[in-house]
Amino acid sequence: MISHKLNEYQIIHLGLGVLLTILGVYLNYEAIIRVEFPDAIAFLALGINQLLSAYLQPHIFPRDERGKELIMKSMTVSYIVIICAITVLFLATGNLGLLALDATQVLTVLFCIIVITFPGTMVIYSKII
């Protein structure tokens, strides 16, 4: 029963991931070619998140010690990465003025970083642990 649910969730995550990634590439293609900020980049980030979640289902679905350790370590590293990303975005768009992004674009970039960071670190730790 658990294996059946696991496969079902993996298929759902994989299907959504492929759909959102294709949609993200399609919607952002022209902006990337014109070297402009892609407004629909959140679709691409959500697609990557779903693909990573599909990979992680067998590692975190059984709530054993390995799964709990994987989640705890990933949360710690994700917190540090997000704080560093906020600091870099604050400095790059504010005082140093290296990037010319408006508030919506900064929030979009931050959203993408947050959405990808947690499952990304979990994939890395799933290889190590």
C-alpha positions as a LaTeX table, in Angstrom:
\begin{tabular}{lrrr}
\hline
Residue & $x$ (\AA) & $y$ (\AA) & $z$ (\AA) \\
\hline
Met1 & 0.00 & 0.00 & 0.00 \\
Ile2 & 2.76 & 2.46 & 0.91 \\
Ser3 & 4.69 & 1.63 & $-2.24$ \\
His4 & 1.57 & 2.22 & $-4.36$ \\
Lys5 & 0.99 & 5.67 & $-2.81$ \\
Leu6 & 4.68 & 6.48 & $-3.19$ \\
Asn7 & 4.62 & 5.72 & $-6.90$ \\
Glu8 & 1.38 & 7.69 & $-7.29$ \\
Tyr9 & 2.88 & 10.78 & $-5.62$ \\
Gln10 & 6.06 & 10.46 & $-7.67$ \\
Ile11 & 4.05 & 10.35 & $-10.89$ \\
Ile12 & 2.02 & 13.39 & $-9.84$ \\
His13 & 5.15 & 15.38 & $-8.95$ \\
Leu14 & 6.91 & 14.28 & $-12.12$ \\
Gly15 & 3.94 & 15.18 & $-14.34$ \\
Leu16 & 3.51 & 18.60 & $-12.75$ \\
Gly17 & 7.25 & 19.19 & $-12.88$ \\
Val18 & 7.50 & 18.43 & $-16.58$ \\
Leu19 & 4.39 & 20.51 & $-17.36$ \\
Leu20 & 5.53 & 23.55 & $-15.35$ \\
Thr21 & 9.10 & 23.35 & $-16.65$ \\
Ile22 & 7.93 & 23.26 & $-20.27$ \\
Leu23 & 5.49 & 26.10 & $-19.57$ \\
Gly24 & 8.26 & 28.11 & $-17.86$ \\
Val25 & 10.67 & 27.65 & $-20.75$ \\
Tyr26 & 7.96 & 28.56 & $-23.28$ \\
Leu27 & 6.87 & 31.71 & $-21.43$ \\
Asn28 & 10.41 & 32.90 & $-20.66$ \\
Tyr29 & 12.10 & 32.07 & $-23.96$ \\
Glu30 & 11.59 & 35.42 & $-25.67$ \\
Ala31 & 12.65 & 37.47 & $-22.64$ \\
Ile32 & 15.84 & 35.44 & $-22.23$ \\
Ile33 & 16.69 & 35.84 & $-25.93$ \\
Arg34 & 16.17 & 39.63 & $-25.64$ \\
Val35 & 18.29 & 39.67 & $-22.43$ \\
Glu36 & 15.43 & 41.02 & $-20.35$ \\
Phe37 & 14.11 & 39.92 & $-16.99$ \\
Pro38 & 11.83 & 36.90 & $-17.52$ \\
Asp39 & 8.55 & 37.74 & $-15.81$ \\
Ala40 & 7.26 & 34.15 & $-15.69$ \\
Ile41 & 10.39 & 32.64 & $-14.17$ \\
Ala42 & 8.36 & 31.46 & $-11.18$ \\
Phe43 & 6.81 & 28.75 & $-13.39$ \\
Leu44 & 10.28 & 27.42 & $-14.13$ \\
Ala45 & 11.22 & 27.47 & $-10.44$ \\
Leu46 & 8.02 & 25.63 & $-9.50$ \\
Gly47 & 8.67 & 23.05 & $-12.22$ \\
Ile48 & 12.18 & 22.43 & $-10.90$ \\
Asn49 & 10.73 & 22.18 & $-7.38$ \\
Gln50 & 8.27 & 19.50 & $-8.50$ \\
Leu51 & 10.95 & 17.54 & $-10.35$ \\
Leu52 & 13.16 & 17.59 & $-7.24$ \\
Ser53 & 10.18 & 16.54 & $-5.11$ \\
Ala54 & 9.55 & 13.59 & $-7.43$ \\
Tyr55 & 13.14 & 12.49 & $-6.89$ \\
Leu56 & 12.91 & 12.96 & $-3.11$ \\
Gln57 & 9.69 & 10.98 & $-2.51$ \\
Pro58 & 11.41 & 7.65 & $-1.73$ \\
His59 & 13.94 & 9.37 & 0.55 \\
Ile60 & 11.54 & 11.33 & 2.78 \\
Phe61 & 8.28 & 9.40 & 2.56 \\
Pro62 & 9.20 & 6.76 & 5.15 \\
Arg63 & 9.52 & 8.89 & 8.29 \\
Asp64 & 12.58 & 7.12 & 9.64 \\
Glu65 & 15.72 & 8.58 & 11.20 \\
Arg66 & 17.38 & 9.12 & 7.83 \\
Gly67 & 14.41 & 11.10 & 6.52 \\
Lys68 & 14.25 & 13.27 & 9.64 \\
Glu69 & 17.99 & 13.94 & 9.51 \\
Leu70 & 17.73 & 14.80 & 5.83 \\
Ile71 & 14.94 & 17.30 & 6.49 \\
Met72 & 16.67 & 18.92 & 9.49 \\
Lys73 & 20.01 & 19.41 & 7.74 \\
Ser74 & 18.30 & 20.75 & 4.63 \\
Met75 & 16.28 & 23.24 & 6.65 \\
Thr76 & 19.42 & 24.57 & 8.33 \\
Val77 & 21.33 & 25.02 & 5.09 \\
Ser78 & 18.29 & 26.47 & 3.32 \\
Tyr79 & 17.89 & 29.07 & 6.06 \\
Ile80 & 21.51 & 30.17 & 5.63 \\
Val81 & 21.23 & 30.27 & 1.83 \\
Ile82 & 18.03 & 32.34 & 1.98 \\
Ile83 & 19.55 & 34.85 & 4.42 \\
Cys84 & 22.61 & 35.17 & 2.15 \\
Ala85 & 20.37 & 35.62 & $-0.91$ \\
Ile86 & 18.38 & 38.36 & 0.82 \\
Thr87 & 21.62 & 40.11 & 1.78 \\
Val88 & 23.05 & 39.88 & $-1.74$ \\
Leu89 & 19.81 & 41.11 & $-3.32$ \\
Phe90 & 19.61 & 43.97 & $-0.82$ \\
Leu91 & 23.17 & 45.07 & $-1.52$ \\
Ala92 & 23.05 & 44.54 & $-5.29$ \\
Thr93 & 19.82 & 46.46 & $-5.80$ \\
Gly94 & 20.17 & 49.06 & $-3.08$ \\
Asn95 & 23.47 & 50.54 & $-1.98$ \\
Leu96 & 25.78 & 49.18 & $-4.65$ \\
Gly97 & 23.26 & 49.53 & $-7.46$ \\
Leu98 & 24.74 & 46.71 & $-9.57$ \\
Leu99 & 21.31 & 45.45 & $-10.61$ \\
Ala100 & 18.47 & 47.53 & $-11.94$ \\
Leu101 & 15.52 & 45.53 & $-10.65$ \\
Asp102 & 12.23 & 46.84 & $-9.35$ \\
Ala103 & 10.58 & 45.49 & $-6.20$ \\
Thr104 & 8.45 & 42.93 & $-8.04$ \\
Gln105 & 11.46 & 41.49 & $-9.81$ \\
Val106 & 13.45 & 41.26 & $-6.57$ \\
Leu107 & 10.56 & 39.43 & $-4.90$ \\
Thr108 & 10.28 & 37.09 & $-7.89$ \\
Val109 & 13.98 & 36.23 & $-7.70$ \\
Leu110 & 13.70 & 35.71 & $-3.95$ \\
Phe111 & 10.65 & 33.47 & $-4.42$ \\
Cys112 & 12.52 & 31.36 & $-6.96$ \\
Ile113 & 15.50 & 30.99 & $-4.64$ \\
Ile114 & 13.29 & 29.97 & $-1.73$ \\
Val115 & 11.30 & 27.47 & $-3.81$ \\
Ile116 & 14.39 & 25.74 & $-5.21$ \\
Thr117 & 16.69 & 25.89 & $-2.16$ \\
Phe118 & 14.97 & 23.47 & 0.20 \\
Pro119 & 14.45 & 20.56 & $-2.20$ \\
Gly120 & 17.82 & 21.27 & $-3.81$ \\
Thr121 & 19.67 & 20.90 & $-0.52$ \\
Met122 & 17.63 & 17.79 & 0.24 \\
Val123 & 18.81 & 16.21 & $-3.03$ \\
Ile124 & 22.41 & 17.01 & $-2.13$ \\
Tyr125 & 22.03 & 15.58 & 1.36 \\
Ser126 & 20.22 & 12.50 & 0.05 \\
Lys127 & 23.37 & 11.69 & $-1.90$ \\
Ile128 & 25.62 & 12.27 & 1.13 \\
Ile129 & 23.58 & 10.61 & 3.91 \\
\hline
\end{tabular}
